[in-house]
PDB file of C-alpha atoms in Angstrom:
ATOM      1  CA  UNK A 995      83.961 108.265  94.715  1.00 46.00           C
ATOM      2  CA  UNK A 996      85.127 104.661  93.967  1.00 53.00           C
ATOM      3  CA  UNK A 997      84.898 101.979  96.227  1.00 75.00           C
ATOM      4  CA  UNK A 998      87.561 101.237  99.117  1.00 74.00           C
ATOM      5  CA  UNK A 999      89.279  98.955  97.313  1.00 81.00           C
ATOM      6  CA  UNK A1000      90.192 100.942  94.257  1.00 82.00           C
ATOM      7  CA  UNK A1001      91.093 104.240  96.430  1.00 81.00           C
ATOM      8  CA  UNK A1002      93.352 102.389  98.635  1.00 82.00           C
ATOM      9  CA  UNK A1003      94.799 100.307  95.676  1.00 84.00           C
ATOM     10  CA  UNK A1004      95.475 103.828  93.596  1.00 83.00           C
ATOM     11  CA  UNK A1005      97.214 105.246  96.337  1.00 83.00           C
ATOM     12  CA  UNK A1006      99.576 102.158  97.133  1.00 86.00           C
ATOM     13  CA  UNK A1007     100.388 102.297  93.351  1.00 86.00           C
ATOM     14  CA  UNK A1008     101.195 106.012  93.693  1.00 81.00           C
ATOM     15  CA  UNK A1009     102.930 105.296  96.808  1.00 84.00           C
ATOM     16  CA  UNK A1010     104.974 102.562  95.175  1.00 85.00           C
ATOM     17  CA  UNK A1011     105.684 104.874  92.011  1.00 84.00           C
ATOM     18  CA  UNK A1012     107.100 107.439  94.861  1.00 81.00           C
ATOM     19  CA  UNK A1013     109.541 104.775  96.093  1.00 82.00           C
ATOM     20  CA  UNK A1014     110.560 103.789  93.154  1.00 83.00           C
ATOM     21  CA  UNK A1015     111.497 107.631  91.897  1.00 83.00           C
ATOM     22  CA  UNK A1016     113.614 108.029  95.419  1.00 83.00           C
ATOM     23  CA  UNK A1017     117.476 107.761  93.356  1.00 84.00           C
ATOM     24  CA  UNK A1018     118.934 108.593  96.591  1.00 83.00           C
ATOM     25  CA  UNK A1019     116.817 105.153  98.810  1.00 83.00           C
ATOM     26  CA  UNK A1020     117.723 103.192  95.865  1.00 85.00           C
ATOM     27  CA  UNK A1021     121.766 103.946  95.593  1.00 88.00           C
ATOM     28  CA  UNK A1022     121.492 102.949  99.467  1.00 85.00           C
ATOM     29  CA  UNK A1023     119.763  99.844  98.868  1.00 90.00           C
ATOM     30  CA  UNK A1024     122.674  99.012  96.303  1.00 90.00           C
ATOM     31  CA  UNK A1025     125.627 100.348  97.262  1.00 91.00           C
ATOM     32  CA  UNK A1026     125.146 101.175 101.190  1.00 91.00           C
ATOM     33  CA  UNK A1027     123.854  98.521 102.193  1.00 92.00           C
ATOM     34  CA  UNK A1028     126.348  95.742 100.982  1.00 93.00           C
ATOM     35  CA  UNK A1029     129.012  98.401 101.628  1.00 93.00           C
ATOM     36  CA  UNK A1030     128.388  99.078 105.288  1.00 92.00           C
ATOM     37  CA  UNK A1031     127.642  95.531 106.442  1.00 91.00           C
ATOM     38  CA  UNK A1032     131.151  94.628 104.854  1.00 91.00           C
ATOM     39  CA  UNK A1033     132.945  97.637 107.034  1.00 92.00           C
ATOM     40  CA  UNK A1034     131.258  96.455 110.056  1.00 90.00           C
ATOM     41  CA  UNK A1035     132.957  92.550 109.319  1.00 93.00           C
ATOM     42  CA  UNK A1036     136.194  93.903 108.268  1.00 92.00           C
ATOM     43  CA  UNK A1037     136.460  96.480 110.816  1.00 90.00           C
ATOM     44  CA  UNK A1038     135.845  94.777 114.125  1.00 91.00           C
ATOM     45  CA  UNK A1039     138.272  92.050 115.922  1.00 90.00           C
ATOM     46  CA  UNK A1040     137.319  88.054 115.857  1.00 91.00           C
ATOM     47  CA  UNK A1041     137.021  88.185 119.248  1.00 92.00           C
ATOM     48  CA  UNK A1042     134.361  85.701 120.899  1.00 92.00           C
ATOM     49  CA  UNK A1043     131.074  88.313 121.757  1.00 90.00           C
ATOM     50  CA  UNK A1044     128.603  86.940 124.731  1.00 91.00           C
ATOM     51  CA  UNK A1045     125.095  87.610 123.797  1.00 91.00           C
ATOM     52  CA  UNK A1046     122.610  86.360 126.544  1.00 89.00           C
ATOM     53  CA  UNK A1047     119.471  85.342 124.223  1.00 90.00           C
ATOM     54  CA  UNK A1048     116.603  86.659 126.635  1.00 86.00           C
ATOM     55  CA  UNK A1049     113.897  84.556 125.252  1.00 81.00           C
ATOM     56  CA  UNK A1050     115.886  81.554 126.749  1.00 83.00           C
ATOM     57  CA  UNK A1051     118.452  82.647 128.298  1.00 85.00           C
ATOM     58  CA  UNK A1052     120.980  80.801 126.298  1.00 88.00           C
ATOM     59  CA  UNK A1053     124.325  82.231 126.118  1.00 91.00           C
ATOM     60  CA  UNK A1054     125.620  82.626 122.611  1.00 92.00           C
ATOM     61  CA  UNK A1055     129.248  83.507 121.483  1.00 92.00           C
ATOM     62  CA  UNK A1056     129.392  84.416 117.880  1.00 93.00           C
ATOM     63  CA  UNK A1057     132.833  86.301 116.441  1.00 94.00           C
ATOM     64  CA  UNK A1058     132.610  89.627 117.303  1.00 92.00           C
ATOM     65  CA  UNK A1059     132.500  91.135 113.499  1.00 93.00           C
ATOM     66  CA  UNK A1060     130.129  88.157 112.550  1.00 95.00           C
ATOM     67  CA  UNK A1061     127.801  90.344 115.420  1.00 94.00           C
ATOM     68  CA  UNK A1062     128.654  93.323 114.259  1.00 94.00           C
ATOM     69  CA  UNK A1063     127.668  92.138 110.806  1.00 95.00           C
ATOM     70  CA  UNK A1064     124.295  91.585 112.079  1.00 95.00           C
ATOM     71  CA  UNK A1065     124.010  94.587 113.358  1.00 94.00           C
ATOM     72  CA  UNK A1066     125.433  96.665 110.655  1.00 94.00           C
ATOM     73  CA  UNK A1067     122.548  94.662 108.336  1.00 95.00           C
ATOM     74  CA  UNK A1068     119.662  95.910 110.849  1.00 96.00           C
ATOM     75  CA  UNK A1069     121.736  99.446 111.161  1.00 95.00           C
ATOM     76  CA  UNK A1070     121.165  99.489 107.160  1.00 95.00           C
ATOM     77  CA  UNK A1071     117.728  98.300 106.508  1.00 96.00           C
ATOM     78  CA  UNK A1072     116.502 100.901 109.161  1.00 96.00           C
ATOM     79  CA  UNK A1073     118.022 103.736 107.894  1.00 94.00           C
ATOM     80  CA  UNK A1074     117.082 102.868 104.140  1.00 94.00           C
ATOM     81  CA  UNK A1075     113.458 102.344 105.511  1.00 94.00           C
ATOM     82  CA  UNK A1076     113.371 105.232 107.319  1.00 94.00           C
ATOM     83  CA  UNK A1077     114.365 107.607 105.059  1.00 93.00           C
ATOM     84  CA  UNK A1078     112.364 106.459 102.255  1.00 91.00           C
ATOM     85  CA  UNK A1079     108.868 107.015 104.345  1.00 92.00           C
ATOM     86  CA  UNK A1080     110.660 110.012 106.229  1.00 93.00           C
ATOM     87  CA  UNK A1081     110.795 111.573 102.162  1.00 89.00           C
ATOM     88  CA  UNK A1082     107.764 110.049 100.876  1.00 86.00           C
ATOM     89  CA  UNK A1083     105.562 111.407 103.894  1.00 86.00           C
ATOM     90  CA  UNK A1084     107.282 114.493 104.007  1.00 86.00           C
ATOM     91  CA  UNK A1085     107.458 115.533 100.304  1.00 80.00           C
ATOM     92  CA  UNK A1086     103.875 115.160  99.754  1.00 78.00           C
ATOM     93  CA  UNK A1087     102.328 116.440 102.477  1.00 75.00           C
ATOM     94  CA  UNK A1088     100.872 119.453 100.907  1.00 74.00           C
ATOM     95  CA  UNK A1089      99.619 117.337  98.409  1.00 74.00           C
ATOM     96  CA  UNK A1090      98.425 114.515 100.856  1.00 77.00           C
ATOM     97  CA  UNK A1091      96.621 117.647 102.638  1.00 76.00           C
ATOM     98  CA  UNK A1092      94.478 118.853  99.663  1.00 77.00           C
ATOM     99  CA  UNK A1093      93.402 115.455  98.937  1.00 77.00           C
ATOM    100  CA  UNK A1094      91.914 114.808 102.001  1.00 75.00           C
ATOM    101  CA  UNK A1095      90.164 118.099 101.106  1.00 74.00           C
ATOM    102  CA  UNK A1096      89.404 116.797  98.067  1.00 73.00           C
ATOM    103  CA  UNK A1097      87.628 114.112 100.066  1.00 75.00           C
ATOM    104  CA  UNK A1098      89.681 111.183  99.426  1.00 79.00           C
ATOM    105  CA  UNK A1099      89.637 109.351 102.830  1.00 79.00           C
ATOM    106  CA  UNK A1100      92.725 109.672 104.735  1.00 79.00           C
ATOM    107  CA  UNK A1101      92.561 106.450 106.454  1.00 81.00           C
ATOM    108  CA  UNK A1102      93.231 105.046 102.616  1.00 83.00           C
ATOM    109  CA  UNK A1103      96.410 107.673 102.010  1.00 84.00           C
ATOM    110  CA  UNK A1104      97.703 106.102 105.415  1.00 86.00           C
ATOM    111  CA  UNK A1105      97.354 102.350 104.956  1.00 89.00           C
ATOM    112  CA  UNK A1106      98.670 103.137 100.964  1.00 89.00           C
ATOM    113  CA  UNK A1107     102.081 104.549 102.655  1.00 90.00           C
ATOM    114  CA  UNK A1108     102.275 101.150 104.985  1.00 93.00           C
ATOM    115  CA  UNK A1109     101.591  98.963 102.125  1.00 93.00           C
ATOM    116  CA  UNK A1110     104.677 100.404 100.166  1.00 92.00           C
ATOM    117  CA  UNK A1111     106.736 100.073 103.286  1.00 93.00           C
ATOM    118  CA  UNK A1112     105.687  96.709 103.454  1.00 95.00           C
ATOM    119  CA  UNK A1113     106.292  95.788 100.228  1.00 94.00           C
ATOM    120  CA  UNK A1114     109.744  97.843  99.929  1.00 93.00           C
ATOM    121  CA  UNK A1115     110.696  96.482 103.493  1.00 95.00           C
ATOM    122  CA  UNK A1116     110.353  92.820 102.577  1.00 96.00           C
ATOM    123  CA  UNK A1117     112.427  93.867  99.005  1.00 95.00           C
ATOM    124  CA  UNK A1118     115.156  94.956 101.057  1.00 96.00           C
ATOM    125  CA  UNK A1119     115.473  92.640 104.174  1.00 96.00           C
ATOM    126  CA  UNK A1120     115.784  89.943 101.365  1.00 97.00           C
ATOM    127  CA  UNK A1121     118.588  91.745  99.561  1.00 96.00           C
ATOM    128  CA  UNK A1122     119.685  92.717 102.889  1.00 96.00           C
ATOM    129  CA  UNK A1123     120.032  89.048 104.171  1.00 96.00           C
ATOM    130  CA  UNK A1124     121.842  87.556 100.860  1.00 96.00           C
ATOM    131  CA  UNK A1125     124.439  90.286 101.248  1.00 95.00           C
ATOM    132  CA  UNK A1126     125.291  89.182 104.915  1.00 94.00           C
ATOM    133  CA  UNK A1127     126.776  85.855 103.197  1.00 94.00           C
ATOM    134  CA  UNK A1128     129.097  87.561 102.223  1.00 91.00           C
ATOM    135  CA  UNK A1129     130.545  87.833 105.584  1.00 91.00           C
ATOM    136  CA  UNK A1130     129.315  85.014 107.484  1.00 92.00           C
ATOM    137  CA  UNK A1131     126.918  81.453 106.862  1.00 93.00           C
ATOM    138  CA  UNK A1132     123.463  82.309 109.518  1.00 94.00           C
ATOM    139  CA  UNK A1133     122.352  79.588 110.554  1.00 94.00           C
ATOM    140  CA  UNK A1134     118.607  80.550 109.980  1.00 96.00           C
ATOM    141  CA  UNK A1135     118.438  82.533 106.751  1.00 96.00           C
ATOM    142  CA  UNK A1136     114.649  83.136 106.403  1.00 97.00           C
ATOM    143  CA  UNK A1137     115.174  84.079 110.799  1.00 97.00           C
ATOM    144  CA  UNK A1138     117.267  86.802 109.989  1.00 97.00           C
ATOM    145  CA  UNK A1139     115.020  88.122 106.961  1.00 97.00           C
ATOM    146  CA  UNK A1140     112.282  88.315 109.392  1.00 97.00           C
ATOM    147  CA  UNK A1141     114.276  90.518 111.929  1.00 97.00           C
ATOM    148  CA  UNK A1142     115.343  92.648 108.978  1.00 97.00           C
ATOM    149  CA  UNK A1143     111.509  92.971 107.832  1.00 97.00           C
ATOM    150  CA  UNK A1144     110.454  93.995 111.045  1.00 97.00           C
ATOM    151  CA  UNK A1145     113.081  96.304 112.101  1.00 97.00           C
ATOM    152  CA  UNK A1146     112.441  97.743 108.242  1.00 97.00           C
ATOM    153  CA  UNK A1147     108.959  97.910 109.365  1.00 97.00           C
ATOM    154  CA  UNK A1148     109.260  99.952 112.386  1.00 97.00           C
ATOM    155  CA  UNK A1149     112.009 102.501 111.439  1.00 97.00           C
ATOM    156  CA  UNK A1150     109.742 103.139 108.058  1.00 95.00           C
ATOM    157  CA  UNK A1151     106.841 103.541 110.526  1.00 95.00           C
ATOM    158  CA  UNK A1152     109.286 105.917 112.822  1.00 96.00           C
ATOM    159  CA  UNK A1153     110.270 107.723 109.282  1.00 94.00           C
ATOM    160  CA  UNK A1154     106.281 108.678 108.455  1.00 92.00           C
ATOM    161  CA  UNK A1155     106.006 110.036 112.305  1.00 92.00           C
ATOM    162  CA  UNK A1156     109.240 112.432 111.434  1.00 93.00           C
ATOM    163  CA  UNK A1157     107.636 113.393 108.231  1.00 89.00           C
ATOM    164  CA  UNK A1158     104.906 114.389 109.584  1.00 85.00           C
ATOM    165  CA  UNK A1159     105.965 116.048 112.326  1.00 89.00           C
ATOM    166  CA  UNK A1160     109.046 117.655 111.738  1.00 88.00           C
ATOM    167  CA  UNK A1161     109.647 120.852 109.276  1.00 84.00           C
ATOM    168  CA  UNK A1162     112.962 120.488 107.885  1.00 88.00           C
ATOM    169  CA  UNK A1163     114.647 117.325 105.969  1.00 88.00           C
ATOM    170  CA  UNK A1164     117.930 118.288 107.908  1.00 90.00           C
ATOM    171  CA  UNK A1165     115.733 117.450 110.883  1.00 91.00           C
ATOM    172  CA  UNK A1166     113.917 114.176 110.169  1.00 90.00           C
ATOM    173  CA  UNK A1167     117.396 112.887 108.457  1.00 90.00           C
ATOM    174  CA  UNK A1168     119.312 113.456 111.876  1.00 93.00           C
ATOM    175  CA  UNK A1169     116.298 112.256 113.928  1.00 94.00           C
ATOM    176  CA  UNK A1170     116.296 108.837 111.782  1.00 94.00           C
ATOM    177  CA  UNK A1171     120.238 108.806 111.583  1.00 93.00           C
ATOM    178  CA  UNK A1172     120.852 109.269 115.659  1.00 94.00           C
ATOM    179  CA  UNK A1173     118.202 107.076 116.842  1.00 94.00           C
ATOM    180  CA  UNK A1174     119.192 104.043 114.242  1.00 94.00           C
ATOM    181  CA  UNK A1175     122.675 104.409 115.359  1.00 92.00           C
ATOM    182  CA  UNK A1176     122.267 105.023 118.956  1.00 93.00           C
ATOM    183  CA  UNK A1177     119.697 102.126 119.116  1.00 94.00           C
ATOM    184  CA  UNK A1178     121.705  99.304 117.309  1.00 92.00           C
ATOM    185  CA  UNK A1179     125.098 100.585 119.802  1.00 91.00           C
ATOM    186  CA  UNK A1180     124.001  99.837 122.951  1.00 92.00           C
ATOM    187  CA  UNK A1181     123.078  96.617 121.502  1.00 93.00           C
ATOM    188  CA  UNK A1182     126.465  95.273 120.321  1.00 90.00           C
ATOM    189  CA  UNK A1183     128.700  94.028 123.287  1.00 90.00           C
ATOM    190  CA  UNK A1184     131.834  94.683 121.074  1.00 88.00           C
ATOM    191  CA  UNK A1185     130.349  98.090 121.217  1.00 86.00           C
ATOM    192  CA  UNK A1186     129.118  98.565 124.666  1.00 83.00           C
ATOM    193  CA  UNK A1187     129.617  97.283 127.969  1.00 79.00           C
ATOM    194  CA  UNK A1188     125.979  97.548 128.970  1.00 80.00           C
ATOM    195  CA  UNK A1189     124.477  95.480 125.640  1.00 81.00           C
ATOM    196  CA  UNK A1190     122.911  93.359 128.514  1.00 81.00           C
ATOM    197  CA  UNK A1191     121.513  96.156 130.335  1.00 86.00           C
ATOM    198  CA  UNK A1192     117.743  96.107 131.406  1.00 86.00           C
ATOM    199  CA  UNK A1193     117.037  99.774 129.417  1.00 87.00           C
ATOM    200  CA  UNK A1194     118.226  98.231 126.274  1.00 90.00           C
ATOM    201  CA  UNK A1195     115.051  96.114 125.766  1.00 91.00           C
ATOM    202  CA  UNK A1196     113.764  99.258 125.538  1.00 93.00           C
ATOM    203  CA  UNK A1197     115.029 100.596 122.423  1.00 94.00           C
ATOM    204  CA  UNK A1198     112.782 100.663 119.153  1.00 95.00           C
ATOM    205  CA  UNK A1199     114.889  97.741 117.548  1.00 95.00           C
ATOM    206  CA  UNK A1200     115.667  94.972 120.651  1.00 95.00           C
ATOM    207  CA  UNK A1201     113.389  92.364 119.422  1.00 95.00           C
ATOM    208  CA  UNK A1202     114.916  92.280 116.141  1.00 96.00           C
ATOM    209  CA  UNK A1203     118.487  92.275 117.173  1.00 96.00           C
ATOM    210  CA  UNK A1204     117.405  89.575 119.349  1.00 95.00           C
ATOM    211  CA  UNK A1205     116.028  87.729 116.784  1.00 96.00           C
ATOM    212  CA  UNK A1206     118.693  88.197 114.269  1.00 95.00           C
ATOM    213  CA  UNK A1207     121.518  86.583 116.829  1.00 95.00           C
ATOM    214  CA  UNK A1208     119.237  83.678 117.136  1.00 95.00           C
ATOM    215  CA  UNK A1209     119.185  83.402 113.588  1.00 95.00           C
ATOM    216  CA  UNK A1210     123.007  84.227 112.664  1.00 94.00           C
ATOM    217  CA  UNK A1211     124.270  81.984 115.877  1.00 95.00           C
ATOM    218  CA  UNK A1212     121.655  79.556 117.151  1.00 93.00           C
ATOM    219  CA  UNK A1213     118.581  77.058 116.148  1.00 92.00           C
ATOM    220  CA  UNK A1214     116.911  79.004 118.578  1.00 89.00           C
ATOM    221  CA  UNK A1215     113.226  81.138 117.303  1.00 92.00           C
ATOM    222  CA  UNK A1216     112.591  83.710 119.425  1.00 93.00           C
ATOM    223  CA  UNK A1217     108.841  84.026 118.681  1.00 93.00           C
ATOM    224  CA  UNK A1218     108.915  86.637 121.895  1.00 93.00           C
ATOM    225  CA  UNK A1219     111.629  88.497 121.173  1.00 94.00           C
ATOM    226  CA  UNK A1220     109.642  88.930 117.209  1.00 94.00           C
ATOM    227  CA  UNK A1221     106.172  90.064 119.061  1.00 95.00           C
ATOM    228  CA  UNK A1222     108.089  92.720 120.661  1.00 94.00           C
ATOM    229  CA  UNK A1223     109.220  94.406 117.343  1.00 96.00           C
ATOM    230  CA  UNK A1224     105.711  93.952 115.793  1.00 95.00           C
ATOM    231  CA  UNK A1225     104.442  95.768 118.912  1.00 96.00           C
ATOM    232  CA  UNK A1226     107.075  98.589 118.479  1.00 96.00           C
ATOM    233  CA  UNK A1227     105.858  98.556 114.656  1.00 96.00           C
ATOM    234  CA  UNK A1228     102.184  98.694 115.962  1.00 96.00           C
ATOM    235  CA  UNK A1229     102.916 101.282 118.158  1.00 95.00           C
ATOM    236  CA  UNK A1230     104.917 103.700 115.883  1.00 95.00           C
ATOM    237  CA  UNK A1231     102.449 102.925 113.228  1.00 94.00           C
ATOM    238  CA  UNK A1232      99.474 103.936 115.312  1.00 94.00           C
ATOM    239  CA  UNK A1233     100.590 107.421 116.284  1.00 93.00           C
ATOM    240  CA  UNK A1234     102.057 107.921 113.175  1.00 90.00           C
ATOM    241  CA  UNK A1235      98.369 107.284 111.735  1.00 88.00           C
ATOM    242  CA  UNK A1236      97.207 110.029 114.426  1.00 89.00           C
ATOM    243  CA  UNK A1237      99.590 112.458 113.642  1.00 87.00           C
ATOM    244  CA  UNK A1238      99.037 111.958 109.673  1.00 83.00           C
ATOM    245  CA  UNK A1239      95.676 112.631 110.011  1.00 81.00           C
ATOM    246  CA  UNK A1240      96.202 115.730 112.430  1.00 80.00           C
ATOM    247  CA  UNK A1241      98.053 117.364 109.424  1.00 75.00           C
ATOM    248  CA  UNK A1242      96.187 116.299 106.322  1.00 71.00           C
ATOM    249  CA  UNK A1243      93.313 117.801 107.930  1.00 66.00           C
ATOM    250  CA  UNK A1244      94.957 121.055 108.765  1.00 58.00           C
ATOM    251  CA  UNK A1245      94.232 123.855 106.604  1.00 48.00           C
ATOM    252  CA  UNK A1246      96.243 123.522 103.212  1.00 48.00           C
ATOM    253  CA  UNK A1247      99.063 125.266 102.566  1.00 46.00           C
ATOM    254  CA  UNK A1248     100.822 126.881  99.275  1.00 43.00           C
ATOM    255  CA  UNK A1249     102.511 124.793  96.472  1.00 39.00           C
ATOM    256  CA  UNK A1250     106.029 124.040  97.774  1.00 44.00           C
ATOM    257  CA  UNK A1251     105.571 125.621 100.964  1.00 44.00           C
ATOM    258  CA  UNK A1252     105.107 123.730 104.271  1.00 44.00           C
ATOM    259  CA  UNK A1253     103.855 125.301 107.765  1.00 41.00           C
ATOM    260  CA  UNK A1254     106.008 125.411 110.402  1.00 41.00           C
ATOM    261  CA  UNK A1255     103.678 124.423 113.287  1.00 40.00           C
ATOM    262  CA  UNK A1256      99.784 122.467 112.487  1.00 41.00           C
ATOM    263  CA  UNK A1257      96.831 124.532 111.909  1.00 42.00           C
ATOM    264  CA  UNK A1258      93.758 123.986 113.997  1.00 39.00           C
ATOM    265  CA  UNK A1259      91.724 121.451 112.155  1.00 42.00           C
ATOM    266  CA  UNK A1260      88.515 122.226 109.526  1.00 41.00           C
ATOM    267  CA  UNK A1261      85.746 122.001 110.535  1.00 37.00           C
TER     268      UNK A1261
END
């Protein structure tokens, strides 16, 4: 077979031509996205919101719907990314399956999906963090695109996990829906009375809603807060990579069809 460079360059292209078919992602991307940050604005009160900024511990105290803005930004970037690699894992994984078979290295068909998320992440956060102008002036623009990007990252790194675990869209779409929401919540203190609770550094997207308060209400750059979210990206990543290969190894299945449980592995 080619060389490593040319197998993992053909599947990123293929990967990339997947995204780009997805109507559905890219009707989010447009309308969604500028739609739902704008609801979040016009839909919450003005009302001062303390944020403790844990990297610091500097006390910030944006308008409430300028937070919620934030949030609804990171709410919508996560669900766009997570869907897209929660359809582009699961949709193929027969295929994915008889390739491997086929003997092209899995490894390659991995690193090929996180290169398109990559690339489509950093696409959206960018889109993603011009549209939240339209609701308020952050103070750190290319801040707040890198808490988009990384929150992008980790939900599209969540999405591949669902695809390849779960057996039903229904599933992975309410799986990706309820933790997204859920996870963003807690976060808001317009929201939630606990936003400065210990458990919520917890939650898969912290760092970057961290990082994006910094950016929308401070000069403040919480390199901590954006090591956390690459960890949570690292570490949905790697056992998404484990449980990708645990299924393109299984025993393939029929056009169309999909297993409802893992087969024991060939070989």
């Amino acid at each position: 077979m080619s060389g490593h460079p040319t197998l993992f360059g053909t599947a990123t292209r293929y990967a990339l031509i997947e995204h780009a078919r997805n109507r559905f992602a890219l009707a989010l991307v447009a309308v969604f996205l500028p739609l739902w940050t704008s609801l979040t604005y016009l839909a919450m009160p003005d009302t001062p919101s303390p944020v403790r900024l844990r990297a610091t511990g500097q006390w910030v105290a944006p308008p409430g719907n300028e937070l919620t803005a934030i949030s609804g930004a990171l709410n919508a970037v996560t669900l766009i990314a997570g869907f897209m690699m929660f359809a582009a894992t699961f949709e193929r994984s027969a295929f994915d399956r008889r390739l491997a078979l086929a003997g092209y290295p899995s490894p390659h068909l991995f690193l090929a999906k996180v290169a398109a998320l990559a690339l489509s992440a950093a696409a959206v956060s960018a889109y993603a963090t011009a549209v939240t102008f339209l609701t308020l002036s952050p103070r750190q623009p290319l801040l707040l695109c890198s808490a988009l990007f990384c929150a992008a990252l980790t939900y599209g790194a969540l999405g591949m996990g669902f695809g390849s675990v779960l057996t039903r869209e229904v599933e992975g779409m309410f799986a990706i829906v309820m933790t997204s929401i859920i996870d963003l919540a807690l976060q808001n203190p317009v929201m939630s009375s606990e936003a400065d609770s210990p458990l919520v550094r917890l939650l898969p997207s912290y760092g970057a809603m961290q990082t994006g308060t910094a950016a929308g209400f401070s000069t403040t750059v919480p390199l901590q807060d954006l090591a956390v979210q690459l960890t949570w990206f690292t570490g949905a990543t790697i056992t998404s990579l484990l449980v990708f290969r645990l299924r393109v190894r299984a025993h393939p299945v029929t056009l169309g069809e999909r297993s409802s449980a893992p087969t024991a592995p060939a070989g």
